[in-house]
DNA sequence: CGAATAATTTAGATCGATCCAAAATGCAAG
DNA sequence: CTTGCATTTTGGATCGATCTAAATTATTCG
């Protein structure tokens, strides 16, 4: 196998036309006669021609590649985000370079550089923890469109698409208060991130609004993972005055909290109210189904991709900062008996 | 911003040398004098030069891109697989094109074609359901290295890396029998897939080995998801003679089965033994921790990537069919009290 | 039928790097 | 101060497509 590459010249020869004509056909130009177009297409099929996008890009100096870099692909939130991006991007005729940084900003620098070398025409980035404006500076200076998702970086000078973490957290806590809870914990997440900060502020503001004190020992950070949730709830249950409900940093933490409760023979939902954040797919089917603030990761990926494509098409666009509305989906884990009751929040 | 592209010629001019010399420096050639190398590197930094890999690829007719196409990225098994591939591939200086087919073979055809046009130098494919040899034929005919993972396709003429599904299922069922279970179900998965077939065969063979009858009504297919697991266990518990244990098609199904059991006030582990398949990260931290046949998705991704890279380097390699060993990790969900007892199976 | 106009087709330069063969330079020995 | 050999550097062709401007062919019409 592995025979010589078939090029436009080969198929031009086979079809008895010039390579220019072949190029026209490849681009679906209307300038070319039906009969010749048919001849050329026949030759293309005959010789098993494969278009060389790299060569075309070189001449046109633009590509149909977009890059997406995520901080943790093993977290299904980000996997779903990537799926959303992929769907939009593919149907626009682009392909995506996907890289996982695993929260390491060194690797993030490398992969962004690598993507630039490959000539991506736009980049969607969910920044690694601790990413600074200076990490992104050379990229934004180059003028290629960038959309930040999930985590914003102040003054980076690029578009961003984040969810309304503050409003979501407030709505969740209000709901818990309405149900009669008076000792509510905020569990999980790394305290030095903007997302944590926003959700925690929502938590605090809702308590203040209800005239309830914010007890510091009820805010317990941890890794934003299932395992982190287990340790956070364990710590919470060691307190003299235990909480009766918790808003969790994200769904993974919430699942861990449920696990940890069961390990102490407490039934999530019945004995202790748990609310998550993100609404990953498993949230709906878990038992008990998880009450959570729905961020719709896949939809967010789609919107990020659309925003990026818009900017790519427009050439030069003003950076937009979009805050995506969020809604509380009440399921069983917060003691609700009402399935599928949905509260619209917004912004 | 968005100024003119800086090319080798520009930096050659700035450094007062020829573009050939610059090219040599870029490739880290030892032919070039230390002093000039320094001058060139200075100019590169000064002008903010970005290497154009596309142009280089054109001349060298080889790229540092590998493609990975997965059938369902929202399944964390495949997300982890992709992470494993990414890790190896990145440290070998490659980047990965990742595409999600969502089990649609039409989309699979498109993305494979697109990747070929972009000149990937190798492809790792976890085929969509119902992929035929003919779907892959043009690809393998082109001679570019391909590694099939997770699902093999007979006679495709390419390398494959699958887990030892048969041995894994047998070990799991043997374990359940040792614990005294006599009515064991096989739950979840689409019956028309090779993976299902292999795992089910292992299930049957272990029963036969123990002289136990294989009861058809105890084999219940479903979607290979958490939701599918819920419906499968519900169906199983409707039988007159209920099972006391189940081997599940994969971990997602197993989690669903646990959910379904709880919904009936049965505690997985204590009241009913559940064994999964794959060993996704959550298996360890779930409560009860899931006994499962460990496939190590991330490790599998790494090995697939290594195999592919080997073939790319070798130019032309014989297709290998690797069956990756698998081990039963006994945790709590099968009623075990022994934590972290590990049985090595193999093949 | 020939000029004018419209519809097709094409030669050759070009994108940004690599590679080859050949030229330029440095250095040691005679 | 050459000659000979090793070390560096370089011009120009090349990869496979696109693009421009111009050439060719077809069609219309007075």
XYZ file of C-alpha atoms (C1' of nucleotides) in Angstrom:
754
model
C 0.000 0.000 0.000
C 1.330 3.381 1.106
C 1.654 4.440 -2.513
C 2.628 7.910 -3.612
C 0.438 10.740 -2.577
C -2.152 11.679 -5.178
C -2.164 15.423 -5.792
C -4.228 17.868 -7.789
C -1.706 17.551 -10.583
C -2.312 13.818 -10.818
C -6.005 14.183 -10.995
C -5.641 17.079 -13.455
C -3.652 14.824 -15.734
C -6.153 12.001 -15.357
C -9.084 14.261 -16.158
C -7.280 16.060 -18.957
C -7.552 19.521 -17.432
C -5.264 21.920 -15.598
C -4.644 21.882 -11.876
C -6.367 25.249 -11.609
C -9.565 23.712 -12.836
C -9.262 20.910 -10.354
C -8.810 23.448 -7.606
C -11.939 25.239 -8.741
C -13.887 22.004 -8.595
C -12.586 21.275 -5.120
C -13.878 24.589 -3.939
C -17.245 24.011 -5.529
C -16.869 27.055 -7.731
C -19.705 27.789 -10.097
C -17.309 28.904 -12.790
C -16.656 25.411 -13.986
C -18.667 23.617 -16.614
C -20.867 20.753 -15.487
C -19.252 18.256 -17.813
C -15.710 19.003 -16.691
C -16.761 19.020 -13.090
C -18.085 15.515 -13.544
C -14.875 14.372 -15.232
C -12.796 15.792 -12.423
C -14.927 14.286 -9.710
C -14.711 10.941 -11.437
C -10.928 11.159 -11.491
C -10.912 12.142 -7.822
C -12.876 9.093 -6.875
C -10.908 6.880 -9.233
C -7.523 7.792 -7.863
C -8.628 7.893 -4.249
C -7.515 11.471 -3.871
C -7.248 12.916 -0.372
C -7.407 16.665 -0.061
C -4.361 18.159 1.616
C -5.750 20.772 3.915
C -2.316 21.686 5.174
C -1.172 22.810 1.751
C -4.337 24.801 1.270
C -3.970 26.455 4.654
C -0.450 27.476 3.818
C -1.596 29.453 0.832
C -4.726 30.864 2.403
C -3.145 31.381 5.787
C -6.225 30.271 7.649
C -7.242 26.905 8.951
C -10.366 25.053 9.887
C -8.986 24.023 13.229
C -10.024 25.237 16.613
C -8.257 24.313 19.800
C -9.873 23.451 23.084
C -7.868 23.156 26.235
C -9.483 21.897 29.412
C -8.080 21.643 32.872
C -9.452 18.215 33.767
C -11.001 15.928 31.230
C -11.591 13.149 33.752
C -14.178 15.418 35.353
C -17.292 14.674 33.385
C -18.314 18.306 33.495
C -15.441 19.140 31.200
C -15.868 16.050 29.087
C -19.421 17.158 28.399
C -18.254 20.662 27.695
C -15.864 19.263 25.108
C -18.657 17.246 23.562
C -20.762 20.369 23.198
C -17.913 22.226 21.560
C -17.188 19.310 19.270
C -20.751 19.113 18.051
C -20.929 22.746 16.980
C -17.444 22.914 15.650
C -17.795 19.775 13.569
C -20.972 20.866 11.930
C -19.286 24.125 10.983
C -16.689 22.066 9.148
C -13.973 22.570 11.706
C -12.046 19.997 13.676
C -10.918 20.380 17.234
C -7.547 19.926 18.800
C -8.232 18.864 22.346
C -5.653 18.991 25.075
C -5.892 18.268 28.759
C -3.730 20.302 31.088
C -4.518 18.491 34.313
C -4.476 21.875 36.097
C -0.809 22.379 35.322
C -0.134 25.806 33.917
C 3.222 24.709 32.552
C 1.538 22.151 30.373
C -1.079 24.712 29.493
C 1.620 26.987 28.140
C 3.044 24.165 26.070
C -0.215 23.096 24.547
C -1.259 26.624 23.701
C 2.087 27.175 21.999
C 1.723 23.932 20.125
C -1.743 24.863 18.950
C -0.522 28.186 17.727
C 2.182 26.469 15.716
C -0.471 24.337 14.146
C -2.315 27.437 13.120
C -5.577 27.053 14.994
C -7.925 29.819 14.066
C -9.407 30.100 17.517
C -9.098 28.734 21.011
C -11.515 27.788 23.763
C -9.813 27.607 27.107
C -10.932 26.466 30.490
C -7.901 27.784 32.314
C -5.847 25.743 34.720
C -5.815 26.870 38.337
C -3.574 29.800 38.895
C -3.503 30.975 35.303
C -2.387 34.607 35.134
C -3.095 37.297 32.603
C 0.571 37.108 31.636
C 0.198 33.439 30.655
C -2.312 34.468 28.055
C -0.710 37.705 26.965
C 1.297 36.485 23.958
C -1.733 34.604 22.745
C -4.115 37.532 22.896
C -1.471 39.841 21.433
C -1.355 37.610 18.374
C -4.950 38.527 17.749
C -6.363 35.053 17.430
C -9.854 34.749 18.878
C -10.013 33.250 22.341
C -12.986 32.358 24.495
C -12.479 31.589 28.156
C -15.042 29.225 29.637
C -16.033 28.272 33.151
C -13.291 30.311 34.769
C -12.799 33.919 33.856
C -9.522 35.742 34.108
C -9.930 39.402 34.852
C -8.484 41.869 32.366
C -7.281 39.192 29.987
C -8.909 41.146 27.197
C -10.706 38.185 25.684
C -14.263 36.937 25.642
C -15.515 34.777 28.423
C -18.497 32.613 29.093
C -19.147 31.692 32.671
C -22.184 30.577 34.553
C -23.960 32.720 37.094
C -22.369 31.089 40.088
C -23.494 33.689 42.554
C -27.175 33.580 41.628
C -27.147 29.798 41.454
C -25.704 29.405 44.911
C -28.155 31.918 46.344
C -31.109 30.124 44.855
C -29.937 26.821 46.252
C -29.460 28.164 49.741
C -32.787 30.003 49.680
C -34.423 26.729 48.816
C -32.777 25.005 51.758
C -33.825 27.788 54.083
C -37.411 27.577 52.833
C -37.357 23.909 53.724
C -36.516 24.835 57.257
C -32.798 24.209 57.425
C -30.898 26.417 59.828
C -27.410 24.933 59.811
C -26.233 24.802 56.241
C -22.697 23.958 55.152
C -20.773 24.824 52.026
C -18.646 21.826 51.109
C -15.770 21.202 48.728
C -13.772 23.091 46.138
C -10.457 24.899 46.258
C -10.884 28.229 48.069
C -8.396 30.058 45.864
C -10.442 29.907 42.690
C -12.801 32.495 41.284
C -15.568 29.953 40.887
C -15.345 28.945 44.528
C -15.329 32.545 45.550
C -18.479 33.354 43.553
C -20.432 30.347 44.768
C -19.389 30.944 48.333
C -20.410 34.565 48.110
C -23.830 33.464 46.879
C -24.032 31.099 49.828
C -23.150 33.854 52.289
C -25.459 36.419 50.716
C -28.431 34.106 50.901
C -27.760 33.470 54.576
C -27.401 37.156 55.292
C -30.599 37.882 53.381
C -32.416 35.490 55.727
C -30.797 37.070 58.719
C -28.821 33.949 59.494
C -25.216 34.014 60.712
C -22.460 32.742 58.444
C -20.539 30.227 60.483
C -16.972 29.888 59.267
C -16.506 26.326 60.389
C -19.341 25.317 58.066
C -17.331 26.280 54.997
C -15.061 23.341 54.291
C -12.836 23.231 51.232
C -11.523 20.079 49.555
C -10.519 18.780 46.166
C -13.466 19.300 43.794
C -13.881 15.560 43.358
C -15.920 12.710 44.693
C -13.140 11.790 47.084
C -12.953 15.383 48.234
C -16.667 15.314 49.005
C -16.217 12.304 51.252
C -13.540 14.014 53.314
C -15.474 17.284 53.486
C -18.622 15.712 54.896
C -16.579 13.656 57.347
C -15.036 16.824 58.625
C -18.436 18.511 58.830
C -19.891 15.675 60.863
C -17.114 15.940 63.430
C -18.413 19.334 64.518
C -20.280 19.632 67.804
C -23.133 21.334 66.052
C -23.624 19.429 62.866
C -25.200 20.876 59.744
C -28.446 19.427 58.423
C -27.916 20.436 54.836
C -25.128 21.312 52.451
C -24.572 23.160 49.256
C -21.698 21.453 47.485
C -19.114 23.051 45.268
C -20.042 20.777 42.377
C -21.848 17.538 41.600
C -18.784 15.378 42.039
C -18.401 16.691 45.576
C -22.133 16.201 46.148
C -21.905 12.554 45.149
C -18.996 12.147 47.509
C -21.019 13.765 50.259
C -23.843 11.275 49.634
C -21.313 8.449 49.830
C -19.933 9.792 53.063
C -23.402 10.144 54.567
C -24.257 6.568 53.720
C -21.037 5.432 55.304
C -22.450 6.942 58.506
C -25.833 5.311 57.930
C -27.491 8.571 57.005
C -29.695 8.640 53.944
C -29.076 11.640 51.698
C -32.369 13.399 51.067
C -34.208 11.954 54.044
C -31.683 12.577 56.817
C -29.572 15.317 55.292
C -30.208 17.658 52.372
C -27.596 17.777 49.636
C -27.470 20.179 46.703
C -24.871 19.994 43.966
C -23.725 22.333 41.248
C -23.356 21.729 37.469
C -26.008 19.125 36.706
C -23.860 16.485 35.059
C -25.775 13.693 33.352
C -25.550 11.286 36.266
C -27.300 13.779 38.531
C -30.667 12.834 37.106
C -30.294 9.084 37.355
C -28.486 8.812 40.651
C -30.421 7.555 43.657
C -31.476 9.763 45.228
C -31.605 11.999 42.165
C -29.427 14.990 42.873
C -30.895 18.414 43.426
C -28.438 20.687 41.733
C -27.852 24.016 40.099
C -27.949 23.219 36.420
C -25.154 24.697 34.411
C -25.717 22.524 31.337
C -22.091 21.857 30.468
C -22.856 20.600 26.992
C -24.950 23.649 26.190
C -22.202 25.812 27.567
C -19.713 24.140 25.250
C -22.036 24.770 22.360
C -22.448 28.414 23.205
C -18.736 28.865 23.670
C -18.124 27.308 20.274
C -20.727 29.525 18.653
C -19.230 32.597 20.218
C -15.788 31.604 19.026
C -16.957 30.851 15.507
C -18.711 34.186 15.371
C -15.488 35.921 16.286
C -13.512 33.918 13.765
C -15.911 34.870 11.008
C -16.049 38.488 12.063
C -12.288 38.762 11.937
C -12.031 41.180 14.772
C -14.660 41.292 17.478
C -15.041 43.091 20.743
C -14.464 40.795 23.698
C -17.763 39.899 25.315
C -18.201 38.689 28.860
C -21.244 36.474 28.959
C -22.753 35.283 32.172
C -24.910 32.337 31.455
C -28.094 31.913 33.474
C -28.457 28.934 35.671
C -31.421 27.177 37.235
C -32.043 25.166 40.319
C -33.306 21.706 39.495
C -35.025 20.264 42.523
C -34.828 16.491 42.741
C -34.717 14.136 45.712
C -31.407 14.729 47.418
C -32.616 17.815 49.238
C -35.537 16.053 50.817
C -37.970 17.103 48.135
C -40.809 14.827 47.284
C -41.682 16.844 44.227
C -39.942 15.407 41.216
C -38.895 17.634 38.385
C -39.996 20.839 39.976
C -37.889 23.474 38.342
C -37.226 26.970 39.521
C -36.088 29.488 37.001
C -33.516 31.879 38.224
C -31.661 33.922 35.756
C -29.670 37.054 35.248
C -2.390 43.696 16.780
C -2.763 40.928 14.231
C 0.329 42.135 12.467
C 1.950 40.373 9.551
C 3.104 36.868 10.072
C 6.779 36.620 11.000
C 8.557 34.027 8.869
C 11.981 32.465 8.719
C 12.941 35.054 6.129
C 12.175 37.878 8.527
C 14.221 36.419 11.282
C 17.007 35.588 8.824
C 17.132 39.204 7.813
C 17.098 40.366 11.424
C 19.899 38.011 12.385
C 21.891 38.703 9.250
C 21.985 35.115 8.037
C 20.209 33.059 5.407
C 16.869 31.343 5.904
C 18.609 27.989 5.560
C 20.628 28.738 8.650
C 17.516 29.722 10.540
C 15.928 26.462 9.543
C 18.943 24.602 10.831
C 18.676 26.374 14.160
C 14.981 25.580 14.396
C 15.763 21.922 13.987
C 18.483 22.068 16.602
C 21.088 20.971 14.112
C 24.647 20.659 15.395
C 26.026 22.013 12.159
C 25.514 25.579 13.171
C 28.012 27.687 15.068
C 27.191 28.563 18.657
C 27.476 32.295 18.054
C 25.104 32.330 15.099
C 22.687 30.054 16.888
C 22.526 32.603 19.688
C 21.975 35.466 17.254
C 19.172 33.591 15.552
C 17.487 32.622 18.781
C 17.665 36.225 19.908
C 15.953 37.357 16.723
C 13.316 34.684 17.137
C 12.466 35.911 20.595
C 12.665 39.530 19.559
C 10.237 39.259 16.683
C 7.870 36.885 18.457
C 8.231 34.285 15.771
C 5.754 31.401 15.693
C 6.844 28.264 13.928
C 4.537 27.242 11.110
C 4.228 23.519 11.443
C 1.879 23.325 8.494
C 4.483 24.624 6.113
C 7.068 22.241 7.488
C 4.702 19.309 7.200
C 4.044 20.155 3.592
C 7.680 19.801 2.702
C 8.381 16.802 4.909
C 5.070 15.145 4.199
C 4.680 13.985 7.759
C 2.967 15.561 10.700
C 3.097 15.436 14.455
C -0.614 14.942 14.750
C -2.442 11.849 15.813
C -6.167 11.467 15.721
C -8.330 9.842 18.331
C -11.941 9.079 17.692
C -14.138 7.821 20.488
C -17.697 6.657 20.410
C -18.908 8.366 23.573
C -16.868 10.947 25.389
C -19.548 11.561 28.003
C -18.817 8.074 29.288
C -15.980 8.623 31.689
C -14.338 5.397 30.594
C -13.601 6.955 27.227
C -12.738 10.320 28.662
C -10.085 8.620 30.751
C -8.909 6.691 27.751
C -8.458 9.963 25.904
C -6.534 11.401 28.828
C -4.166 8.444 28.748
C -3.596 8.860 25.043
C -3.095 12.590 25.425
C -0.444 12.169 28.092
C 1.732 9.859 26.007
C 1.171 11.638 22.769
C 1.940 15.057 24.197
C 5.184 13.993 25.740
C 6.238 12.547 22.410
C 5.740 16.006 20.945
C 2.542 15.180 19.135
C -0.848 16.776 19.472
C -4.142 14.999 19.286
C -7.192 15.646 17.219
C -10.080 14.355 19.266
C -13.489 13.688 17.844
C -16.575 12.206 19.380
C -18.824 10.122 17.165
C -21.659 9.547 19.607
C -21.964 5.983 18.241
C -22.955 7.278 14.816
C -20.995 5.589 12.064
C -21.898 8.317 9.609
C -20.183 10.888 11.764
C -17.332 8.468 12.257
C -16.790 8.341 8.506
C -16.767 12.114 8.330
C -14.319 12.635 11.138
C -11.933 9.998 9.862
C -11.998 11.618 6.443
C -11.411 15.014 7.974
C -8.485 13.732 9.960
C -6.947 12.224 6.888
C -7.224 15.550 5.103
C -5.394 17.132 7.969
C -2.614 14.637 7.536
C -2.683 12.830 10.849
C 0.152 10.369 11.025
C -1.810 7.810 12.958
C -5.243 7.120 14.334
C -6.599 5.566 17.506
C -10.180 4.510 17.111
C -12.739 3.213 19.512
C -15.264 2.256 16.842
C -18.888 3.246 16.913
C -21.416 0.473 17.247
C -21.979 -1.313 14.020
C -18.723 -0.295 12.389
C -17.911 -2.626 9.501
C -14.614 -3.604 7.961
C -15.684 -1.687 4.869
C -15.946 1.530 6.876
C -12.276 1.255 7.666
C -11.094 -0.127 4.338
C -10.051 3.118 2.624
C -8.232 4.171 5.739
C -6.201 0.997 6.121
C -5.541 0.904 2.379
C -3.876 4.285 2.685
C -1.314 2.671 4.932
C -1.538 5.067 7.831
C -1.118 3.341 11.182
C -4.331 2.611 13.016
C -4.929 1.132 16.435
C -8.377 -0.043 17.389
C -9.130 0.125 21.100
C -11.796 -1.355 23.323
C -13.746 -2.847 20.458
C -12.027 -5.000 17.897
C -13.215 -5.404 14.353
C -12.396 -8.782 12.920
C -10.259 -8.873 9.778
C -9.833 -5.132 9.626
C -6.134 -5.710 9.152
C -5.032 -3.222 11.779
C -3.696 -3.453 15.299
C -6.039 -3.682 18.180
C -5.864 -3.388 21.912
C -8.737 -4.804 23.845
C -9.130 -6.001 27.390
C -9.549 -9.622 28.308
C -13.266 -9.439 28.714
C -13.807 -13.166 28.853
C -11.268 -13.847 31.600
C -12.421 -10.832 33.582
C -16.040 -11.902 33.564
C -15.106 -15.445 34.545
C -13.060 -14.266 37.485
C -15.865 -12.075 38.702
C -18.444 -14.824 38.526
C -16.106 -17.340 40.173
C -15.729 -14.909 43.007
C -19.482 -14.614 43.437
C -19.854 -18.379 43.394
C -17.155 -18.742 46.032
C -19.123 -16.393 48.207
C -22.038 -18.745 47.973
C -24.247 -17.057 45.394
C -26.369 -19.420 43.335
C -28.585 -17.083 41.345
C -26.381 -14.657 39.513
C -27.556 -12.208 36.875
C -25.731 -10.524 34.033
C -27.069 -7.000 33.708
C -26.811 -4.280 31.104
C -25.109 -3.656 27.802
C -26.229 -3.956 24.210
C -26.332 -7.639 23.238
C -25.201 -7.008 19.679
C -21.687 -5.876 20.520
C -18.522 -7.928 20.622
C -17.684 -6.692 24.094
C -21.047 -7.800 25.441
C -20.646 -11.132 23.761
C -17.216 -11.742 25.306
C -18.232 -10.742 28.801
C -21.393 -12.764 28.621
C -19.474 -15.786 27.410
C -17.156 -15.458 30.394
C -20.209 -15.283 32.632
C -21.694 -18.439 31.110
C -18.416 -20.341 31.126
C -17.862 -19.674 34.808
C -21.344 -20.935 35.608
C -20.840 -24.036 33.514
C -17.512 -24.654 35.172
C -19.269 -24.705 38.528
C -21.940 -26.991 37.198
C -24.598 -24.330 37.511
C -27.319 -23.803 34.926
C -27.332 -20.673 32.791
C -30.778 -19.193 33.176
C -31.688 -17.059 30.190
C -34.012 -14.759 32.081
C -31.085 -13.701 34.242
C -29.326 -12.109 31.295
C -30.870 -8.687 30.877
C -29.602 -6.198 28.322
C -29.979 -2.426 28.544
C -28.209 0.749 27.548
C -24.674 0.647 28.967
C -25.395 3.601 31.212
C -26.411 4.385 34.731
C -30.013 4.748 33.649
C -29.793 1.401 31.862
C -28.592 -0.220 35.074
C -31.621 1.049 36.943
C -34.032 -0.468 34.456
C -32.103 -3.727 34.267
C -32.178 -4.351 38.018
C -35.845 -3.392 38.160
C -36.562 -6.000 35.534
C -34.462 -8.559 37.400
C -36.326 -7.975 40.649
C -39.650 -8.614 38.969
C -38.738 -12.256 38.452
C -40.328 -14.902 40.669
C -36.919 -16.223 41.559
C -34.790 -13.212 42.138
C -31.019 -13.181 41.760
C -28.841 -12.469 44.784
C -25.903 -11.115 42.851
C -25.093 -9.542 39.516
C -22.178 -9.064 37.208
C -22.784 -5.804 35.364
C -21.751 -4.954 31.845
C -19.756 -1.954 33.042
C -19.341 0.328 36.018
C -21.972 2.788 34.864
C -24.524 -0.003 34.809
C -23.294 -1.192 38.193
C -23.846 2.236 39.715
C -27.311 2.254 38.239
C -27.959 -1.164 39.738
C -26.894 0.142 43.147
C -29.264 3.066 42.715
C -32.087 0.733 41.746
C -31.434 -1.497 44.739
C -31.545 1.425 47.117
C -34.792 2.547 45.586
C -36.143 -0.835 46.768
C -34.566 -0.420 50.179
C -31.878 -2.981 49.504
C -28.319 -2.141 50.412
C -25.816 -3.036 47.696
C -23.066 -5.155 49.190
C -25.009 -6.277 52.233
C -28.272 -7.406 50.617
C -27.180 -7.974 47.063
C -23.738 -8.418 45.530
C -22.807 -6.152 42.633
C -19.716 -6.374 40.454
C -18.890 -3.861 37.737
C -16.496 -3.798 34.837
C -13.876 -1.165 33.846
C -12.825 0.376 37.166
C -13.480 4.009 36.422
C -12.125 6.444 38.990
C -15.375 6.791 40.907
C -15.454 3.038 41.572
C -12.960 3.395 44.382
C -14.624 6.275 46.172
C -18.254 5.315 45.760
C -20.123 3.994 48.769
C -20.083 1.101 48.855
C -16.816 0.981 46.940
C -17.459 -0.954 43.787
C -15.997 -4.403 43.253
C -15.089 -4.399 39.605
C -12.953 -5.877 36.899
C -10.246 -3.310 36.431
C -9.532 -2.388 32.873
C -7.541 0.744 33.692
C -8.840 2.984 30.924
C -6.111 5.536 31.304
C -3.416 2.874 31.146
C -5.126 1.428 28.131
C -5.041 4.794 26.426
C -1.372 5.058 27.211
C -0.602 1.649 25.817
C -2.644 2.313 22.704
C -0.731 5.533 22.163
C 2.593 3.789 22.647
C 1.636 1.089 20.206
C 0.592 3.666 17.666
C 3.739 5.736 18.098
C 5.831 2.610 17.674
C 4.114 1.895 14.396
C 4.501 5.457 13.232
C 8.224 5.376 13.940
C 8.665 1.956 12.389
C 7.033 3.126 9.207
C 5.438 -0.168 8.435
C 4.561 -2.614 11.175
C 2.707 -5.877 11.311
C -0.716 -5.460 12.852
C -0.720 -6.777 16.398
C -3.762 -7.862 18.329
C -3.095 -7.249 21.983
C -5.343 -8.566 24.670
C -4.698 -6.622 27.767
C -4.853 -8.467 31.086
C -7.440 -7.478 33.567
C -7.807 -7.960 37.286
C -10.643 -8.307 39.698
C -10.547 -5.623 42.357
C -12.592 -6.745 45.315
C -14.150 -3.885 47.250
C -17.361 -3.628 49.225
C -20.183 -3.887 46.735
C -19.987 -7.668 46.503
C -20.396 -8.141 50.210
C -16.699 -8.429 50.851
C -15.326 -7.266 54.141
C -11.795 -7.509 52.913
C -10.682 -4.156 51.593
C -8.220 -3.921 48.804
C -7.859 -7.640 48.306
C -6.728 -8.004 44.757
C -6.820 -11.082 42.628
C -4.534 -11.232 39.667
C -5.988 -12.877 36.679
C -4.236 -12.545 33.423
C -3.815 -14.026 30.002
C -19.941 36.148 -40.961
C -17.352 38.899 -37.662
C -17.430 41.639 -33.522
C -18.789 41.752 -28.858
C -19.796 39.500 -24.816
C -20.121 35.688 -21.747
C -18.470 31.402 -20.079
C -14.463 28.407 -19.097
C -9.879 27.230 -18.550
C -5.049 27.897 -17.579
C -0.004 29.304 -16.679
C 2.768 30.758 -13.190
C 3.580 33.010 -8.871
C 2.834 32.215 -4.112
C 2.337 30.583 0.950
C 6.565 29.155 4.794
C 9.342 25.874 5.838
C 12.998 21.931 4.424
C 16.629 19.857 1.798
C 20.333 19.265 -1.411
C 24.394 20.474 -3.516
C 27.620 23.711 -3.632
C 30.073 27.768 -1.852
C 32.415 30.180 1.761
C 35.139 30.218 5.743
C 38.408 28.499 9.336
C 42.386 26.065 10.639
C 46.416 23.031 10.648
C 50.206 21.283 8.310
C 53.740 21.564 4.806
C 51.374 31.458 2.014
C 49.361 27.641 -0.145
C 46.976 23.317 -0.100
C 43.755 20.166 2.071
C 40.229 19.093 5.127
C 36.730 20.191 8.368
C 33.320 23.383 9.736
C 29.533 26.679 8.519
C 26.615 28.902 5.573
C 23.701 29.515 1.581
C 20.864 29.714 -3.022
C 17.276 27.734 -5.177
C 14.175 23.956 -5.922
C 10.433 21.760 -3.601
C 6.035 20.167 -1.014
C 0.420 20.677 -2.699
C -2.783 23.600 -2.839
C -4.799 28.672 -4.186
C -5.028 32.969 -6.623
C -4.578 36.448 -10.171
C -4.673 37.902 -14.519
C -4.818 36.561 -18.937
C -5.933 33.263 -22.623
C -9.108 30.325 -24.758
C -13.635 28.807 -26.250
C -18.631 29.366 -26.737
C -22.578 32.180 -27.637
C -25.203 36.044 -29.179
C -26.504 39.353 -32.429
C -26.438 43.109 -35.915
